[in-house]
Coordinates of N, CA and C in Angstrom, one line a residue:
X1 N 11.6 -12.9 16.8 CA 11.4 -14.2 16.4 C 12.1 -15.2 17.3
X2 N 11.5 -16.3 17.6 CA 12.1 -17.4 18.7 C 12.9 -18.0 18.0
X3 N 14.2 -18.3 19.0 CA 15.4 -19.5 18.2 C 15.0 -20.2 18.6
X4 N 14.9 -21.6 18.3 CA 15.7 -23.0 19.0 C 16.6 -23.2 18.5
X5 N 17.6 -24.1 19.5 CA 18.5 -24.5 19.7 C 19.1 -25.8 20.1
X6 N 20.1 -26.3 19.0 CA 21.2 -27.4 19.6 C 22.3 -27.2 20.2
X7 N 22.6 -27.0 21.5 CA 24.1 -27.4 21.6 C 24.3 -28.5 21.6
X8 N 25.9 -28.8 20.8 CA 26.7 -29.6 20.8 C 27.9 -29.6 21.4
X9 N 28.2 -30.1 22.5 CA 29.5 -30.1 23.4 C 29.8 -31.1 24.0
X10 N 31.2 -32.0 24.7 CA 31.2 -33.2 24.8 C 31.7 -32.8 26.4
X11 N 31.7 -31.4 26.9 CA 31.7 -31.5 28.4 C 29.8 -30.9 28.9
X12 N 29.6 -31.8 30.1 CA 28.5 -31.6 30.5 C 28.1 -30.6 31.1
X13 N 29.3 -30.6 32.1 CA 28.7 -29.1 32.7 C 28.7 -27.9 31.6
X14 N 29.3 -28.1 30.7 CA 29.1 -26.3 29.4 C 27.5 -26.6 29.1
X15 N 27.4 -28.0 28.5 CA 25.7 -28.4 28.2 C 24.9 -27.5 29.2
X16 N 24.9 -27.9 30.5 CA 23.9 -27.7 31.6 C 23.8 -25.9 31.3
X17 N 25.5 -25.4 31.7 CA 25.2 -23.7 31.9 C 24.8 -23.5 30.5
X18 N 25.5 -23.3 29.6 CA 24.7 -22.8 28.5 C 23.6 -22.9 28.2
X19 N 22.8 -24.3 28.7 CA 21.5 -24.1 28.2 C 20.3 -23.1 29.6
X20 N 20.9 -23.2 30.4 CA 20.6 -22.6 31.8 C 20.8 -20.7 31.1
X21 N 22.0 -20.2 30.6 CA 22.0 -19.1 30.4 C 21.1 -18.9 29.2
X22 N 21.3 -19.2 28.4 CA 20.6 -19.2 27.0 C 19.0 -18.7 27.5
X23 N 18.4 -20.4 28.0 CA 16.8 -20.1 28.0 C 16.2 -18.8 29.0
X24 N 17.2 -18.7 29.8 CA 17.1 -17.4 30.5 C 17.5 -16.1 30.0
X25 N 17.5 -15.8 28.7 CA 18.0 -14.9 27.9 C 16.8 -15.0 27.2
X26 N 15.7 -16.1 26.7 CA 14.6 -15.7 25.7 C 15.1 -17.0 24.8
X27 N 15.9 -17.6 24.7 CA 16.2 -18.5 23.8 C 15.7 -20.3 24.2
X28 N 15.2 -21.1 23.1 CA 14.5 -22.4 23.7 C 15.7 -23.3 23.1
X29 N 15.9 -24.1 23.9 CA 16.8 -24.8 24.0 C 16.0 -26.4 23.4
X30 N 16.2 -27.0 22.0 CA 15.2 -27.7 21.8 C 16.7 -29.1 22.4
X31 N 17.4 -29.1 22.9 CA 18.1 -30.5 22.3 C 19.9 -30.1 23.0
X32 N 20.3 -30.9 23.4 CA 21.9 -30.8 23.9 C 22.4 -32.4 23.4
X33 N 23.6 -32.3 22.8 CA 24.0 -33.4 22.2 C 25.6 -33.4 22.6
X34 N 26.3 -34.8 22.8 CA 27.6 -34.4 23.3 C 28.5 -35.5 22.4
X35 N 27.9 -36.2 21.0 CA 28.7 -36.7 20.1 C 28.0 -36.3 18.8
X36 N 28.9 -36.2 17.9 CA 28.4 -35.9 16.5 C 27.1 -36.5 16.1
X37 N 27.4 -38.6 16.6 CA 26.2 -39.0 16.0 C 25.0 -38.5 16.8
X38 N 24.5 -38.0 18.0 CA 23.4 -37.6 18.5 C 23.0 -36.3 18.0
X39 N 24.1 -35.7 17.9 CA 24.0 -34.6 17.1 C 23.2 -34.3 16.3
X40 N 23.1 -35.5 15.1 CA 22.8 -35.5 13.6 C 21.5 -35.7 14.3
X41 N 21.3 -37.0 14.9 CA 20.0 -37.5 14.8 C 19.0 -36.6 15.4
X42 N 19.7 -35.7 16.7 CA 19.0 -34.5 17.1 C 18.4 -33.1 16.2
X43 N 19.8 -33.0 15.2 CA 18.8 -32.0 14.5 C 17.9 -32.3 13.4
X44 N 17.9 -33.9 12.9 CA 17.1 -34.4 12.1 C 15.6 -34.3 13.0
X45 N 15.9 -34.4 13.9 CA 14.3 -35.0 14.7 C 13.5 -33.1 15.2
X46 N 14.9 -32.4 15.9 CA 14.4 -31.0 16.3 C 14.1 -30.0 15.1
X47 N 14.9 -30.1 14.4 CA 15.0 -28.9 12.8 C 15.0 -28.0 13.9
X48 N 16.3 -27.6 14.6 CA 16.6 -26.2 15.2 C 17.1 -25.2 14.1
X49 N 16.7 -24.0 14.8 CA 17.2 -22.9 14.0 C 18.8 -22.6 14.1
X50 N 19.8 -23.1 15.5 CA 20.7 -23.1 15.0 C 21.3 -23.9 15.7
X51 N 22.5 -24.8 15.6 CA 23.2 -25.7 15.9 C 24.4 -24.8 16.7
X52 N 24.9 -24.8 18.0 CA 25.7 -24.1 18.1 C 27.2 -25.7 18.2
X53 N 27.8 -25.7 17.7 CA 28.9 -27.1 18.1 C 30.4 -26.3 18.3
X54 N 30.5 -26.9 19.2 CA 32.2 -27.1 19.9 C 33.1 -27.2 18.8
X55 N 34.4 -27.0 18.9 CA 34.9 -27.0 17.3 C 35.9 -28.2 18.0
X56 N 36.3 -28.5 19.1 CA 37.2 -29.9 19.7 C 35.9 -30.2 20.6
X57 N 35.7 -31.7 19.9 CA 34.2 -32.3 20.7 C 34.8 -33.6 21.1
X58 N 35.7 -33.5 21.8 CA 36.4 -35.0 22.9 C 37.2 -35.5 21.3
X59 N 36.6 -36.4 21.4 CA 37.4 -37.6 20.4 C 37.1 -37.1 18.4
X60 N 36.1 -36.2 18.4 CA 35.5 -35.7 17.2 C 35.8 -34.5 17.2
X61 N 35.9 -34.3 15.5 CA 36.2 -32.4 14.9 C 34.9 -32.0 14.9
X62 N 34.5 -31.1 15.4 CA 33.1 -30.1 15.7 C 33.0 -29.6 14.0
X63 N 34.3 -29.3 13.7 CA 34.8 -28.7 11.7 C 33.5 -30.3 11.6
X64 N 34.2 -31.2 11.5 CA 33.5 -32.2 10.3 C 32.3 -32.7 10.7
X65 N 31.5 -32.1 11.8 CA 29.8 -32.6 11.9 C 29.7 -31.2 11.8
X66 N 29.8 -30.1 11.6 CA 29.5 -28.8 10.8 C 29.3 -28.9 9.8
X67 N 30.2 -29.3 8.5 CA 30.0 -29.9 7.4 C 28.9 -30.9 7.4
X68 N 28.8 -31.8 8.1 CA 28.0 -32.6 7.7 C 26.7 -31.8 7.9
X69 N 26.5 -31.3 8.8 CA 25.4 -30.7 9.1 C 25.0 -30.0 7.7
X70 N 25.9 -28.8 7.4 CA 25.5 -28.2 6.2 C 25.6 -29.1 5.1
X71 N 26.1 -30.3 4.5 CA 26.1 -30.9 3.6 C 24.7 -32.0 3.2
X72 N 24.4 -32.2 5.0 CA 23.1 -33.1 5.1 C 22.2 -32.5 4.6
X73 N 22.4 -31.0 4.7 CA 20.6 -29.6 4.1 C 20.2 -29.3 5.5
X74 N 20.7 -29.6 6.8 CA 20.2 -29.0 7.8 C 20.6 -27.2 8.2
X75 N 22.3 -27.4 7.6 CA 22.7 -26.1 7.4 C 22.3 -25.2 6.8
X76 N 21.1 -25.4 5.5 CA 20.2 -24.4 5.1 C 19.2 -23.9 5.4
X77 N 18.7 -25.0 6.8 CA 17.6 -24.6 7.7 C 18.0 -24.0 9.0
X78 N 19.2 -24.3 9.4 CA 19.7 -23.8 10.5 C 20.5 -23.0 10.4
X79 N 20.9 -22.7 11.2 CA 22.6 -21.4 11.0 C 23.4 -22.1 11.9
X80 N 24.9 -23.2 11.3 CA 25.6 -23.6 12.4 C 26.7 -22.4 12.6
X81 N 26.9 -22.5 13.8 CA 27.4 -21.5 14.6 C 28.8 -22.4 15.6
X82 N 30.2 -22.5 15.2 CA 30.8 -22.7 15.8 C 31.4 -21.9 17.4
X83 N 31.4 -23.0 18.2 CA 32.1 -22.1 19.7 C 33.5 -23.1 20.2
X84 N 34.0 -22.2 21.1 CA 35.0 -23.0 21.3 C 35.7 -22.0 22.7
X85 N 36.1 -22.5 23.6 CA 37.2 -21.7 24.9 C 38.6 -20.6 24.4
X86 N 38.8 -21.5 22.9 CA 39.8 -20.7 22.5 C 39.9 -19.5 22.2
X87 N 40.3 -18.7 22.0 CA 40.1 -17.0 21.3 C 39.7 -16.9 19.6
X88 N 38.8 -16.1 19.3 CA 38.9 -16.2 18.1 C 40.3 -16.0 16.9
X89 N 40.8 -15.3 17.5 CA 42.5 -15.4 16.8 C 43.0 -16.3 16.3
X90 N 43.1 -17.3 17.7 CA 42.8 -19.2 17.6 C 43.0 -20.0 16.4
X91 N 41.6 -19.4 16.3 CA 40.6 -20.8 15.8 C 40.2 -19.7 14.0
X92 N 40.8 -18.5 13.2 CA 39.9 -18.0 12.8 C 40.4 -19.0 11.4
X93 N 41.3 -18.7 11.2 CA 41.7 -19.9 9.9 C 41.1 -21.4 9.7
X94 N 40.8 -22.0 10.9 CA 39.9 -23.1 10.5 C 38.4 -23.1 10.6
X95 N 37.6 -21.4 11.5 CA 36.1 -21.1 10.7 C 36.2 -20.3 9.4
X96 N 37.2 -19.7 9.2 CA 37.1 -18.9 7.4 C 36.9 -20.7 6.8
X97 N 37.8 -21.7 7.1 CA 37.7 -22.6 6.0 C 36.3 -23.6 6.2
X98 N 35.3 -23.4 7.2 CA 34.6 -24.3 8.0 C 33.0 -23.9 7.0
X99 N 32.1 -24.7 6.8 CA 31.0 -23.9 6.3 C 30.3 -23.2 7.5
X100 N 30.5 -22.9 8.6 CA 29.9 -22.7 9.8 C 29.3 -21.2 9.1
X101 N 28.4 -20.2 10.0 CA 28.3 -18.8 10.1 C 29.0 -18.6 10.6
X102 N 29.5 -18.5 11.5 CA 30.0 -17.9 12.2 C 30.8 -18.3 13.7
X103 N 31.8 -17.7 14.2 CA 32.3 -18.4 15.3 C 31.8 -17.7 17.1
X104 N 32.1 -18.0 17.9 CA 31.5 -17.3 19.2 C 32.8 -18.0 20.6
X105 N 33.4 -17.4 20.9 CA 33.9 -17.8 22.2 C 33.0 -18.0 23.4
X106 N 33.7 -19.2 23.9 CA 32.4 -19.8 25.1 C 32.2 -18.7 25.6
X107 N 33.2 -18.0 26.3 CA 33.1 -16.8 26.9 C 32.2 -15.3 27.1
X108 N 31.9 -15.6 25.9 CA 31.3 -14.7 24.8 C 30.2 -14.9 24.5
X109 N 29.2 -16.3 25.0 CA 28.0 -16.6 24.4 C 27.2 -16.2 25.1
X110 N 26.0 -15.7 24.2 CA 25.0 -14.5 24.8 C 23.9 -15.0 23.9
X111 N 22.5 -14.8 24.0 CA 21.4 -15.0 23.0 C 21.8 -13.6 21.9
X112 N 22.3 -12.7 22.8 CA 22.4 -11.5 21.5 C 23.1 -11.4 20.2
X113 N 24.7 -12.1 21.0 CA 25.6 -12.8 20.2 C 25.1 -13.6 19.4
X114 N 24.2 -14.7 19.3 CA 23.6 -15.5 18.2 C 22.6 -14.9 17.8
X115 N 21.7 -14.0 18.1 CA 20.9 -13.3 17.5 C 21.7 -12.5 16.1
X116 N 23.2 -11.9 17.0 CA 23.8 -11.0 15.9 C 24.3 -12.0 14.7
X117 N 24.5 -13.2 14.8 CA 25.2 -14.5 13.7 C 24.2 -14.7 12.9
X118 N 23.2 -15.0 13.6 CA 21.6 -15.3 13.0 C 21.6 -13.9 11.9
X119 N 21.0 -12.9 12.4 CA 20.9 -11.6 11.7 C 21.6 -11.3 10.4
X120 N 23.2 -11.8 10.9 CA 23.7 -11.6 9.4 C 24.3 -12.7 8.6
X121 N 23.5 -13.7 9.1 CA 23.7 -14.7 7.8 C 22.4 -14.4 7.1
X122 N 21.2 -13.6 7.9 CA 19.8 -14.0 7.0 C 20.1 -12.3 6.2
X123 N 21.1 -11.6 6.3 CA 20.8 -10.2 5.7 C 22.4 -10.9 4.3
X124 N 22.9 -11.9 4.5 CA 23.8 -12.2 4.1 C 23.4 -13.4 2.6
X125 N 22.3 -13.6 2.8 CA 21.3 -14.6 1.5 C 21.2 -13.8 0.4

């Protein structure tokens, strides 16, 4: 099945490579957004399948346009998927409390890797 995809990140160059690695892995990149509000209005307009957002997005909590995301109803259409440079170790106490699926270090992002988030949020319904 084909993803599309939001990233949300407030550095550019992560925008550019990730969406560079991603669509070369099989994955469509519908949308890159680098503040919450474009964010929203992006996945209102794309309905991607998954929102991947930064959890420190410059001046904005990645946590509270996650929520919004899931509280707007897009999070029932999409699967947000937090990322972040930090280790999951990090960061795990504030994705257990986050409505997110799941977390992914930048390091770490792969279409497989969200394929596997994807996978077991829909075996997780």
């Amino acid at each position: 099945m084909p993803i599309r995809l939001l990233i949300v990140d407030d550095n550019q160059a992560f925008l550019q490579a990730a969406r560079v690695l991603l669509e070369r892995e099989g994955l469509t990149v519908a949308g890159v957004a680098a503040t919450g509000t474009e964010a929203i209005r992006q996945a209102e307009s794309f309905r991607p399948d998954v929102v991947l957002v930064d959890i420190w997005l410059g001046e904005e909590s990645g946590l509270d346009l996650a929520r919004r995301l899931v509280e707007d109803g897009l999070g029932a259409e999409a699967t947000v998927i937090l990322i972040s440079t930090r280790a999951e170790d990090d960061v795990a106490e504030l994705v257990t409390e986050s409505p997110a699926a799941g977390f992914l270090p930048k390091a770490e992002l792969s279409a497989t890797a969200i394929r596997r988030l994807v996978d077991g949020r829909a075996s997780g319904r």
